[in-house]
PDB file of C-alpha atoms in Angstrom:
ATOM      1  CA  UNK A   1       0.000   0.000   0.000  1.00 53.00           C
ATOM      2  CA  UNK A   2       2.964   2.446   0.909  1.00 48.00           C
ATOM      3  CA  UNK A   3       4.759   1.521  -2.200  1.00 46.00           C
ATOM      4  CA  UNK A   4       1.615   2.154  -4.441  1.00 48.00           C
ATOM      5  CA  UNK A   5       0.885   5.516  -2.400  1.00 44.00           C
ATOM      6  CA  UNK A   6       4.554   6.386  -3.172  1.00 46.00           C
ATOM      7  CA  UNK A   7       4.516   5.105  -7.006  1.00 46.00           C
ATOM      8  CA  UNK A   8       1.066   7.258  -6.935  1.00 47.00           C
ATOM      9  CA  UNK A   9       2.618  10.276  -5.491  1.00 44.00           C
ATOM     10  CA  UNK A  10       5.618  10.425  -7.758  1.00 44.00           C
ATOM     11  CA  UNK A  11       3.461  10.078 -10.346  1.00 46.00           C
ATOM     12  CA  UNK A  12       1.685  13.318  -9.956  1.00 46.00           C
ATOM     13  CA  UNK A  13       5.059  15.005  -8.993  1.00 43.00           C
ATOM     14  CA  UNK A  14       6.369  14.137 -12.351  1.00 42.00           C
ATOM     15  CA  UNK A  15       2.625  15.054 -13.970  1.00 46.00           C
ATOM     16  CA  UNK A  16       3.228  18.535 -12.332  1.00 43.00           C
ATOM     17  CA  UNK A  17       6.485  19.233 -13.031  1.00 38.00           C
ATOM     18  CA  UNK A  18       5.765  18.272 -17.203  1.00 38.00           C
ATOM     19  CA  UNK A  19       2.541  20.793 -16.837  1.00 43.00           C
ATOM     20  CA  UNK A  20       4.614  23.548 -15.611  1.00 44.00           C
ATOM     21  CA  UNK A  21       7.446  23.001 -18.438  1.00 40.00           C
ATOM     22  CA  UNK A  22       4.240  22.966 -21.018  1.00 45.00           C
ATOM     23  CA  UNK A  23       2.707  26.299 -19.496  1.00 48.00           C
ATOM     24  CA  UNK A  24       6.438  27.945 -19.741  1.00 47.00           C
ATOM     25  CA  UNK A  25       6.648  26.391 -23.632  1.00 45.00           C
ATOM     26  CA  UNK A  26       3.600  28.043 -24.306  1.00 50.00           C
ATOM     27  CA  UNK A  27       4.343  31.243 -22.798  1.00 63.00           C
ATOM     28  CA  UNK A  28       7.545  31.372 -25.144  1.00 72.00           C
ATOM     29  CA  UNK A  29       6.890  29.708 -28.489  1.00 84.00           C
ATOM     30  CA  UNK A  30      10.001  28.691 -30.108  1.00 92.00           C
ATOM     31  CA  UNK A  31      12.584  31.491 -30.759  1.00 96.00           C
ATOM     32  CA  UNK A  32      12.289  32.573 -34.458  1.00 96.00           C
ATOM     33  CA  UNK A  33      16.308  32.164 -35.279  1.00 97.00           C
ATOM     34  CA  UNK A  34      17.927  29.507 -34.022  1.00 95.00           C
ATOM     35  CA  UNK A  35      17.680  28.964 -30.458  1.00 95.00           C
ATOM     36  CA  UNK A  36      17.872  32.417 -29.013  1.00 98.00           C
ATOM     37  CA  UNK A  37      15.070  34.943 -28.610  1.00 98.00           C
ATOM     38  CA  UNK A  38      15.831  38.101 -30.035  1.00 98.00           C
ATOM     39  CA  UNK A  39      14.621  41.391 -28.502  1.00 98.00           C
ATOM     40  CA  UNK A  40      15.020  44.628 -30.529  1.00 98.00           C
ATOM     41  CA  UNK A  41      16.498  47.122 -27.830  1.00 98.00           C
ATOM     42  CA  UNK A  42      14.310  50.150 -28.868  1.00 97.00           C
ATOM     43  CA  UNK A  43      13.000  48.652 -32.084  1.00 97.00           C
ATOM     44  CA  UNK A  44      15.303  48.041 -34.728  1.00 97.00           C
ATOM     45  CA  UNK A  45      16.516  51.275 -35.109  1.00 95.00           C
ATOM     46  CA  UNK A  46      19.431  51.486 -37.471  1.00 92.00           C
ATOM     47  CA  UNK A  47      19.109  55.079 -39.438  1.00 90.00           C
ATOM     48  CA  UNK A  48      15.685  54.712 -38.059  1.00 92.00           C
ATOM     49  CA  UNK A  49      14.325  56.720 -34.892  1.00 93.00           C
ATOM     50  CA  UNK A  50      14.439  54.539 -31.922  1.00 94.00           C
ATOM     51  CA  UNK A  51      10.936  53.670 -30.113  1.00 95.00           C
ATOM     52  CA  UNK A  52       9.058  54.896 -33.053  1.00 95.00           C
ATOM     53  CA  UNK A  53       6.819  52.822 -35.286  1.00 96.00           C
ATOM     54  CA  UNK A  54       9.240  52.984 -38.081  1.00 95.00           C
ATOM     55  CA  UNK A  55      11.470  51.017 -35.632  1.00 96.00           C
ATOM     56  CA  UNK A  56       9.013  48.726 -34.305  1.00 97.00           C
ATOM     57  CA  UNK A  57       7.602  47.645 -38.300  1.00 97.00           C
ATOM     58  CA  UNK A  58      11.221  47.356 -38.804  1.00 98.00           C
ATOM     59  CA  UNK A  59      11.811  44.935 -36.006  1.00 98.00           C
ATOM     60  CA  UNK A  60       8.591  42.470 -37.276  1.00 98.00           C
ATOM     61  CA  UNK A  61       9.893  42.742 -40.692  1.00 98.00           C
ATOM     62  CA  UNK A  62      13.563  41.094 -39.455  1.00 98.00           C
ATOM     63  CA  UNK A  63      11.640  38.268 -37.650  1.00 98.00           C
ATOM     64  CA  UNK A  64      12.512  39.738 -34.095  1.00 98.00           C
ATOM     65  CA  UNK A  65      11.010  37.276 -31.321  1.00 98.00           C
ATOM     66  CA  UNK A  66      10.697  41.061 -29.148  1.00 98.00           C
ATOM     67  CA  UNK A  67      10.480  44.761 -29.324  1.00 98.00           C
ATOM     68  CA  UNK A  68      11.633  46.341 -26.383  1.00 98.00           C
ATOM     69  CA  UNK A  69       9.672  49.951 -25.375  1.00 97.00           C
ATOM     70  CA  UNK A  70      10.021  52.629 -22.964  1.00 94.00           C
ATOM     71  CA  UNK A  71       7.121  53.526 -21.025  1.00 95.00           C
ATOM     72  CA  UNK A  72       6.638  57.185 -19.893  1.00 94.00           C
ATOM     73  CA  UNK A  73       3.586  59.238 -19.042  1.00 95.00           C
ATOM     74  CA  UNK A  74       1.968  62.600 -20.628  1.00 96.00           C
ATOM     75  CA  UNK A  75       0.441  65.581 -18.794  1.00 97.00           C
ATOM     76  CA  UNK A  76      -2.747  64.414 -19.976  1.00 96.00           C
ATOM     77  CA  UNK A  77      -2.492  60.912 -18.478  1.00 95.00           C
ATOM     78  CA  UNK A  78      -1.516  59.214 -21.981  1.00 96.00           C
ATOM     79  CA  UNK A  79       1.376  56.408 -22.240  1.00 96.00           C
ATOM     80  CA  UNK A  80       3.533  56.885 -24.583  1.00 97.00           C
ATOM     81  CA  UNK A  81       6.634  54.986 -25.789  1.00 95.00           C
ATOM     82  CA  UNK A  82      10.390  57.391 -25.736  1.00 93.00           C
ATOM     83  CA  UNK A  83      13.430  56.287 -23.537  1.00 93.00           C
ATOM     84  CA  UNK A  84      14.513  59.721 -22.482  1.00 91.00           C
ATOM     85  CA  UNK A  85      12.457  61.853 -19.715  1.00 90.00           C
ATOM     86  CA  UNK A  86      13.519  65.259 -21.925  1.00 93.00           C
ATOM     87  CA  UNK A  87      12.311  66.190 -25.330  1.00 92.00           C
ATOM     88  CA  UNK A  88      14.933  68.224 -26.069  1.00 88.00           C
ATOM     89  CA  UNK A  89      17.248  65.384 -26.341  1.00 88.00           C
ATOM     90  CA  UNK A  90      15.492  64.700 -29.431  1.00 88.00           C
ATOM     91  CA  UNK A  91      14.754  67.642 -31.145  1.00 86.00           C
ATOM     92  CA  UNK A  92      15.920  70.881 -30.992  1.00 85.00           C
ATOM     93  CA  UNK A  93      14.150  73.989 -30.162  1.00 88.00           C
ATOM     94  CA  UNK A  94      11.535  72.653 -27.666  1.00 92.00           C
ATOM     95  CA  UNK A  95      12.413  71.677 -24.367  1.00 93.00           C
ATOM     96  CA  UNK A  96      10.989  70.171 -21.116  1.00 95.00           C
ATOM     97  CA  UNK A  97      10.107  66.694 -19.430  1.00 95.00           C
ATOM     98  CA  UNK A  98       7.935  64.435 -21.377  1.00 94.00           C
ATOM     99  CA  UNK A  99       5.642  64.524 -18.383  1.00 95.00           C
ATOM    100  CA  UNK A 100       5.271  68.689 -19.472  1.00 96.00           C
ATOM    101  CA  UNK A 101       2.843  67.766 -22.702  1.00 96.00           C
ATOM    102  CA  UNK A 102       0.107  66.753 -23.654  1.00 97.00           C
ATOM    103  CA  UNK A 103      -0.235  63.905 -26.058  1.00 97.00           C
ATOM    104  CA  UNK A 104      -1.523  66.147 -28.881  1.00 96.00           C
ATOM    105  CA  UNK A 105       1.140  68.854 -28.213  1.00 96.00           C
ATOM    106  CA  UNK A 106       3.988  65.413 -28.507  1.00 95.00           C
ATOM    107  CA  UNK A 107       1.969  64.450 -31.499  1.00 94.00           C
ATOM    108  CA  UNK A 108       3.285  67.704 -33.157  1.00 93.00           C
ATOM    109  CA  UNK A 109       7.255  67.410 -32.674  1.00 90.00           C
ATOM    110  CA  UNK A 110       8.337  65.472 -35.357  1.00 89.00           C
ATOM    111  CA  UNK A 111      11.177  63.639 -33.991  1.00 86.00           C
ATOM    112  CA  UNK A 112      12.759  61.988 -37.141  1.00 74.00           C
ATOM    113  CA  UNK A 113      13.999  63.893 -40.183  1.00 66.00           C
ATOM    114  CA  UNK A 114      11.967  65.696 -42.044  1.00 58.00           C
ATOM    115  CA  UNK A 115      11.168  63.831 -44.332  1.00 55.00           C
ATOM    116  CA  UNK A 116      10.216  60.545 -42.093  1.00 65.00           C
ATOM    117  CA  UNK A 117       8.366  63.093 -40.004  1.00 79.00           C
ATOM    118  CA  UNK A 118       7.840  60.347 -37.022  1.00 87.00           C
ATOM    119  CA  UNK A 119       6.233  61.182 -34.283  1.00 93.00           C
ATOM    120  CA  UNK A 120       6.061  59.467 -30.384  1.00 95.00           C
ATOM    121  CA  UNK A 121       3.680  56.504 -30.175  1.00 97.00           C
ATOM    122  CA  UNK A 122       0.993  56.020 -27.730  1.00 97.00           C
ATOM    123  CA  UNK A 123       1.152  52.234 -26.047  1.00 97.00           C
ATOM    124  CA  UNK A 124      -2.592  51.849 -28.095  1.00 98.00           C
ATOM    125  CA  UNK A 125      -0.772  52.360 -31.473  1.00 98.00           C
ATOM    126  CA  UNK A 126       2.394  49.940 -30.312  1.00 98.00           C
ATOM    127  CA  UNK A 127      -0.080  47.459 -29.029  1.00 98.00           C
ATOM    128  CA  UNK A 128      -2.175  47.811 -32.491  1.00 98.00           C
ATOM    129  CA  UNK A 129       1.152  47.078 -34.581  1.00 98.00           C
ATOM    130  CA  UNK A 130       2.332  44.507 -32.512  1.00 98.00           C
ATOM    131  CA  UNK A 131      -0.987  42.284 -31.439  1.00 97.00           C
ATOM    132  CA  UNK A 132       0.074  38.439 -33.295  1.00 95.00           C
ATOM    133  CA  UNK A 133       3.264  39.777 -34.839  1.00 97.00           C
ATOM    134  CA  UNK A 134       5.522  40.259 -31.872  1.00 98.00           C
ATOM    135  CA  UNK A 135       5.951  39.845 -28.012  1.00 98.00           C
ATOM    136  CA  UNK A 136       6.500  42.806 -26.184  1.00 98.00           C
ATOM    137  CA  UNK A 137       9.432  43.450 -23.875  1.00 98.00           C
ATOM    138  CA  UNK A 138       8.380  46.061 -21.486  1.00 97.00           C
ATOM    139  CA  UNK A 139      10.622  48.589 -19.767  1.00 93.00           C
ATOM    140  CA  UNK A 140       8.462  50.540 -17.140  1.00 83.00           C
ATOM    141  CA  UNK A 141      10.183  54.524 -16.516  1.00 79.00           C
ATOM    142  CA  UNK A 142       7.448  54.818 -13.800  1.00 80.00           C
ATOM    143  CA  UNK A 143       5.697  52.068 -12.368  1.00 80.00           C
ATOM    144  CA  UNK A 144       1.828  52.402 -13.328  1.00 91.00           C
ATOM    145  CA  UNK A 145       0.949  49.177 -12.754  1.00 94.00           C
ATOM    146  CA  UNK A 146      -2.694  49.374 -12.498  1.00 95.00           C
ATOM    147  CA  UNK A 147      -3.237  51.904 -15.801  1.00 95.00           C
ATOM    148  CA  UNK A 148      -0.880  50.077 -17.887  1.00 96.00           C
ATOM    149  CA  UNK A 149      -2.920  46.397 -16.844  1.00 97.00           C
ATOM    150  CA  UNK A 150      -5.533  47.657 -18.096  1.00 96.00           C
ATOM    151  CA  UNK A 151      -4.239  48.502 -21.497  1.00 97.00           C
ATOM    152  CA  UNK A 152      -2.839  44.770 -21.489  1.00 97.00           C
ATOM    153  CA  UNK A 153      -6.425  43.670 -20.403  1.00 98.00           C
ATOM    154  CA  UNK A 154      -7.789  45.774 -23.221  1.00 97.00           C
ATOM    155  CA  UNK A 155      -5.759  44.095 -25.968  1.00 97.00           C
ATOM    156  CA  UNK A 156      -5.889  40.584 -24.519  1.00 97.00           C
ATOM    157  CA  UNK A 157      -2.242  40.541 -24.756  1.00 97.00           C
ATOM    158  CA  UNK A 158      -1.498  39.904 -21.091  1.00 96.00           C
ATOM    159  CA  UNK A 159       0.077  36.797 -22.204  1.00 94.00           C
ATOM    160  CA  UNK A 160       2.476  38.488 -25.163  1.00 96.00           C
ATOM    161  CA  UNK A 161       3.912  41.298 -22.687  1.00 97.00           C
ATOM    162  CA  UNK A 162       6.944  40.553 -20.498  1.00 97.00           C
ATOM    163  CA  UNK A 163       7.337  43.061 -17.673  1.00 97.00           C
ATOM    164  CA  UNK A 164      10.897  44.253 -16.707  1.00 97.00           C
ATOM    165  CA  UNK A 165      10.861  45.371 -13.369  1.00 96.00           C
ATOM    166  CA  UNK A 166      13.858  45.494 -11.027  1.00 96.00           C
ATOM    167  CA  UNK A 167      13.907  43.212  -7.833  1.00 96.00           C
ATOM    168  CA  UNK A 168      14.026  46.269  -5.560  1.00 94.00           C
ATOM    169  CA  UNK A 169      10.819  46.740  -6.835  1.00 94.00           C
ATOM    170  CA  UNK A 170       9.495  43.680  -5.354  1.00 95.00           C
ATOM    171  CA  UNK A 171       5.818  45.016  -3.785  1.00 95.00           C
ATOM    172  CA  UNK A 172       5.385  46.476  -7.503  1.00 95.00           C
ATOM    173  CA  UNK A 173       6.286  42.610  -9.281  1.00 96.00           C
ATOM    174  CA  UNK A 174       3.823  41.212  -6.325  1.00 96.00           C
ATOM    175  CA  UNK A 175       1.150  44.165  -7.220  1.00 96.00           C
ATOM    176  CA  UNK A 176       1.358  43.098 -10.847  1.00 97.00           C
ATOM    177  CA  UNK A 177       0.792  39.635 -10.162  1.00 97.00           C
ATOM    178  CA  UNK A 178      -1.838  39.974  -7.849  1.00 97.00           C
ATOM    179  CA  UNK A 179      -3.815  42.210 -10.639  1.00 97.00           C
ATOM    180  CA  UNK A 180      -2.735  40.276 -13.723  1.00 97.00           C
ATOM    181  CA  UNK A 181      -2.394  36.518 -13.083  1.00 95.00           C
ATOM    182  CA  UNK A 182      -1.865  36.032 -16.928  1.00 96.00           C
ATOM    183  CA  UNK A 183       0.926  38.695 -16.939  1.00 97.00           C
ATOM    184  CA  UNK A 184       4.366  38.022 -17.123  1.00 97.00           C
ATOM    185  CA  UNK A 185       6.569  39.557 -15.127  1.00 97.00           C
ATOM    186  CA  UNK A 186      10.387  39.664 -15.595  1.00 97.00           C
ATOM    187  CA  UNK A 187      12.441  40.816 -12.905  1.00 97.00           C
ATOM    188  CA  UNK A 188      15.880  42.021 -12.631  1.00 97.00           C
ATOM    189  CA  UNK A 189      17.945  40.362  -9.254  1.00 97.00           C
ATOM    190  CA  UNK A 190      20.362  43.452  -9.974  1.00 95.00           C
ATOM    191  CA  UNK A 191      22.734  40.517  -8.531  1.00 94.00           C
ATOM    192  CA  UNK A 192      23.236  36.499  -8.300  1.00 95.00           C
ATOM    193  CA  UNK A 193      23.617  37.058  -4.692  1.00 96.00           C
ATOM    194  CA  UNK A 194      19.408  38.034  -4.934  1.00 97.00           C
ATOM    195  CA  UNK A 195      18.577  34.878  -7.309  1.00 97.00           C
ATOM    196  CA  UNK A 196      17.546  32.611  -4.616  1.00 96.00           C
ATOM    197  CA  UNK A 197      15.747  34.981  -2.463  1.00 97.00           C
ATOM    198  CA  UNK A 198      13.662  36.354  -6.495  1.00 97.00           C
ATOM    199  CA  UNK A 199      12.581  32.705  -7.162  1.00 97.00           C
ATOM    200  CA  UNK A 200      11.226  32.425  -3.526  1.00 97.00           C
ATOM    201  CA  UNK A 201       9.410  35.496  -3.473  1.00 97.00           C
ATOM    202  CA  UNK A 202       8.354  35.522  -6.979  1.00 97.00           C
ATOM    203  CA  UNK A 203       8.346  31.843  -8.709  1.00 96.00           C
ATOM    204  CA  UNK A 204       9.356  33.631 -12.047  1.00 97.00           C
ATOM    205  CA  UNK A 205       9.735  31.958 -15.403  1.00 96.00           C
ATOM    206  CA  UNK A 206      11.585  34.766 -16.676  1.00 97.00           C
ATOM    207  CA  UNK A 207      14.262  36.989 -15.410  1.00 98.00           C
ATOM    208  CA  UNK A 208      17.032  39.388 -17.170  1.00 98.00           C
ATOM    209  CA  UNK A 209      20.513  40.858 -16.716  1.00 98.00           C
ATOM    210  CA  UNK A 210      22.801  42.446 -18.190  1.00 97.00           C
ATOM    211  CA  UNK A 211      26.650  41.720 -18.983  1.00 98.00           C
ATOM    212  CA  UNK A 212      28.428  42.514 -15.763  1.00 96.00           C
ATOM    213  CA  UNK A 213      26.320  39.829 -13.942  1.00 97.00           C
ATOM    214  CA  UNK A 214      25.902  37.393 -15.808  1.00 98.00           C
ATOM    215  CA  UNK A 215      28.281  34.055 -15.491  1.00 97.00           C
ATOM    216  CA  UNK A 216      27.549  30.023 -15.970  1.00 97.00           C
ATOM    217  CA  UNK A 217      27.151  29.960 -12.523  1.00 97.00           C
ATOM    218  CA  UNK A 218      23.963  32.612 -13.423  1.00 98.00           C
ATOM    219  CA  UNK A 219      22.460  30.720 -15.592  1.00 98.00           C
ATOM    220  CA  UNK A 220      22.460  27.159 -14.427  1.00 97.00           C
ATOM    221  CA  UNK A 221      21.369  28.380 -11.147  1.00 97.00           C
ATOM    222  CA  UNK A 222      18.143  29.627 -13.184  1.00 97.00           C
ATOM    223  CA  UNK A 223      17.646  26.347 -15.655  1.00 97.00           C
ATOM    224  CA  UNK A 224      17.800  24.729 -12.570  1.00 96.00           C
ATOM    225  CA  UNK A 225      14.512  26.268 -11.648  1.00 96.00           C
ATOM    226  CA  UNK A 226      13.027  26.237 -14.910  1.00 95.00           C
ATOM    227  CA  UNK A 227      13.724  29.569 -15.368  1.00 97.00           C
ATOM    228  CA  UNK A 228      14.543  31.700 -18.823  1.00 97.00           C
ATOM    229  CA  UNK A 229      17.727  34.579 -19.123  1.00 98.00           C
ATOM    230  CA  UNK A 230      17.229  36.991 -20.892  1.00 98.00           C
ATOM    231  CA  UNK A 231      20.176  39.457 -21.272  1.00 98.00           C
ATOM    232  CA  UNK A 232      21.020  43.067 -22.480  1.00 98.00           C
ATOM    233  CA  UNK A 233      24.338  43.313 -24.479  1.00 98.00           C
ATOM    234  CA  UNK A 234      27.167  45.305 -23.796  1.00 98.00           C
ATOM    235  CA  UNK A 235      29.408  45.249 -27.084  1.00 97.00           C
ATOM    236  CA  UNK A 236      26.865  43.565 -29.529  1.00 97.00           C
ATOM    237  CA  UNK A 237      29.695  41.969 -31.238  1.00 98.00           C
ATOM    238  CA  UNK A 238      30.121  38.349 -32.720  1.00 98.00           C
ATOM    239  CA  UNK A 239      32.052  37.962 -30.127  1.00 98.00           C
ATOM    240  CA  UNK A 240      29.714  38.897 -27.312  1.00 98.00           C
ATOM    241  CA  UNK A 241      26.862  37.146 -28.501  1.00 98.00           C
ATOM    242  CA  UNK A 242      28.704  33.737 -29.324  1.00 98.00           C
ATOM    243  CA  UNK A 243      29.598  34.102 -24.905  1.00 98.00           C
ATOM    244  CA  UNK A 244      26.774  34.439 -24.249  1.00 98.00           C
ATOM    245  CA  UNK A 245      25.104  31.748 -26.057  1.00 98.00           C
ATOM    246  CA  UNK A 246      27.797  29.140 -24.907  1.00 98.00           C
ATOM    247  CA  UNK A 247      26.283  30.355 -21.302  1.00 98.00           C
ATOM    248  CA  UNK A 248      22.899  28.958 -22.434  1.00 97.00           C
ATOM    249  CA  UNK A 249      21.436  32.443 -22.116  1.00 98.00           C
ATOM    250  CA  UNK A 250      18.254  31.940 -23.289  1.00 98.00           C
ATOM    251  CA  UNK A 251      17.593  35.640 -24.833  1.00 98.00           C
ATOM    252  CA  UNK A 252      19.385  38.680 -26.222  1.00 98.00           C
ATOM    253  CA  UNK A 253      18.467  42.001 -26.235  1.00 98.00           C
ATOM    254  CA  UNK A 254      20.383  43.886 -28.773  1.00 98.00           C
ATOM    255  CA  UNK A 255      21.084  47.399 -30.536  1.00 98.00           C
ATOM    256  CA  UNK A 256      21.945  45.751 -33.814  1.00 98.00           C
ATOM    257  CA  UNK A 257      18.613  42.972 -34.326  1.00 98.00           C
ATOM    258  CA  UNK A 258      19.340  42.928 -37.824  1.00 98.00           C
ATOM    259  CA  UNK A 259      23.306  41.910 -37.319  1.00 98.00           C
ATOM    260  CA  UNK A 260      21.963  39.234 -34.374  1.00 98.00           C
ATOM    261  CA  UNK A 261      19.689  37.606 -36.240  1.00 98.00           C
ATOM    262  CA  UNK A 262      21.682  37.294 -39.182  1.00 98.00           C
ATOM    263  CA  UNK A 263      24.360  35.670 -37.278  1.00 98.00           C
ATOM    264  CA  UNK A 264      22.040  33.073 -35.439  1.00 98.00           C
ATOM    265  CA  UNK A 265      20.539  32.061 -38.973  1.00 96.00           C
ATOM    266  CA  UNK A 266      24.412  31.352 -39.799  1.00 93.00           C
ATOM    267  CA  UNK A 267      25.606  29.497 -36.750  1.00 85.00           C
TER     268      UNK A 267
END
């Protein structure tokens, strides 16, 4: 009776553990290039504006697996997608926080040449363009959790977004899951020395880095767990990338997509 209660026990262990690697293989389809997920840092945004539509199109057309965006807020209470908090460190003449303007007065400033004539997308117009073409890698500037869900909700793309959050922000990753059990966050341990006490607090199935962090020791710590790496670059040379790949880094997030995905198609 013991031995059939054990037999029975491991059986739904092993049951359990095979649903959770299915949810986690549904959650990230296959990457499109080789084995490595590629996420467009900004879009793809050579001699194109970065976080503009131009950059994002550009990004679906190279068969990125992610875009990565920028999240900032207007005066009016509008999100809209631009790394920088300043507009005049993208055009000249105007200055002030992004936080200053309205959307329709940001909707004006043409932030590409003049003859592009590109303008700062709202998260509605990025979600439009991206809905069943590309996952979403987003990169909060101010944590508005609760507005932002409801965009997600809005879309139905809860399950396409991956929220980068830093660990420090760990009642803002617990907020997001409490609100959005479909939503996937991503957080940041900042350092190994936080991985143990992340996957106890937060049961992730996706974290990042960056360069200066990230070791073997990194990664198989995370497999161990079931867990995906993603990574940001820090040369975005051959070089780099083939490092990080022999880590078994699951992800890159890169400045030059079109380069990266070229050279996974190759290798």
């Amino acid at each position: 009776m013991k031995l059939l209660f054990s037999i029975s026990l491991l059986f739904l262990l092993s049951e359990h553990i095979i649903a959770q690697n299915e949810e986690v293989f549904w959650r990230f389809p296959k990457p499109k290039n080789g084995n490595t997920y590629v996420i467009a840092h900004r879009g793809a945004h050579n001699n194109i504006p970065e976080n503009t539509i131009a950059a994002y199109k550009k990004a679906i057309e190279l068969g990125c697996d992610f875009i990565e965006i920028d999240v900032r807020k207007t005066k009016d209470g509008k999100f809209v997608s631009i790394h920088n908090s300043k507009i005049n460190e993208y055009v000249e003449g105007i200055s002030g926080n992004i936080s200053e303007f309205t959307l329709c007065e940001l909707k004006k400033i043409n932030i590409g040449k003049e003859s592009e004539k590109e303008r700062i997308p709202t998260l509605e117009e990025i979600f439009e363009l991206c809905k069943g073409k590309i996952r979403i890698y987003l990169d909060l500037k101010e944590t508005y959790i609760n507005e932002i869900v409801d965009l997600v909700k809005k879309y139905k793309m809860e399950k396409d977004i991956i929220w980068y959050i830093p660990f420090s922000y760990v009642k803002e990753i617990e907020k997001l899951q409490e609100i959005c059990v479909d939503c996937i966050p991503m957080p940041d341990p900042e350092s190994k020395a936080n991985l143990v006490e992340l996957f106890e607090k937060l049961n992730p199935i996706i974290i990042a880095t960056d360069m200066s962090h990230l070791d073997e020791e990194f990664v198989k710590i995370s497999h161990k767990k079931n867990i995906k790496v993603f990574v940001d670059e820090k040369i975005g040379n051959e070089f780099e990338w083939n490092k990080i790949i022999q880590l078994g880094t699951d992800g890159i997030q890169t400045d030059s997509p079109e380069k990266l995905v070229e050279f996974l198609n190759r290798n």
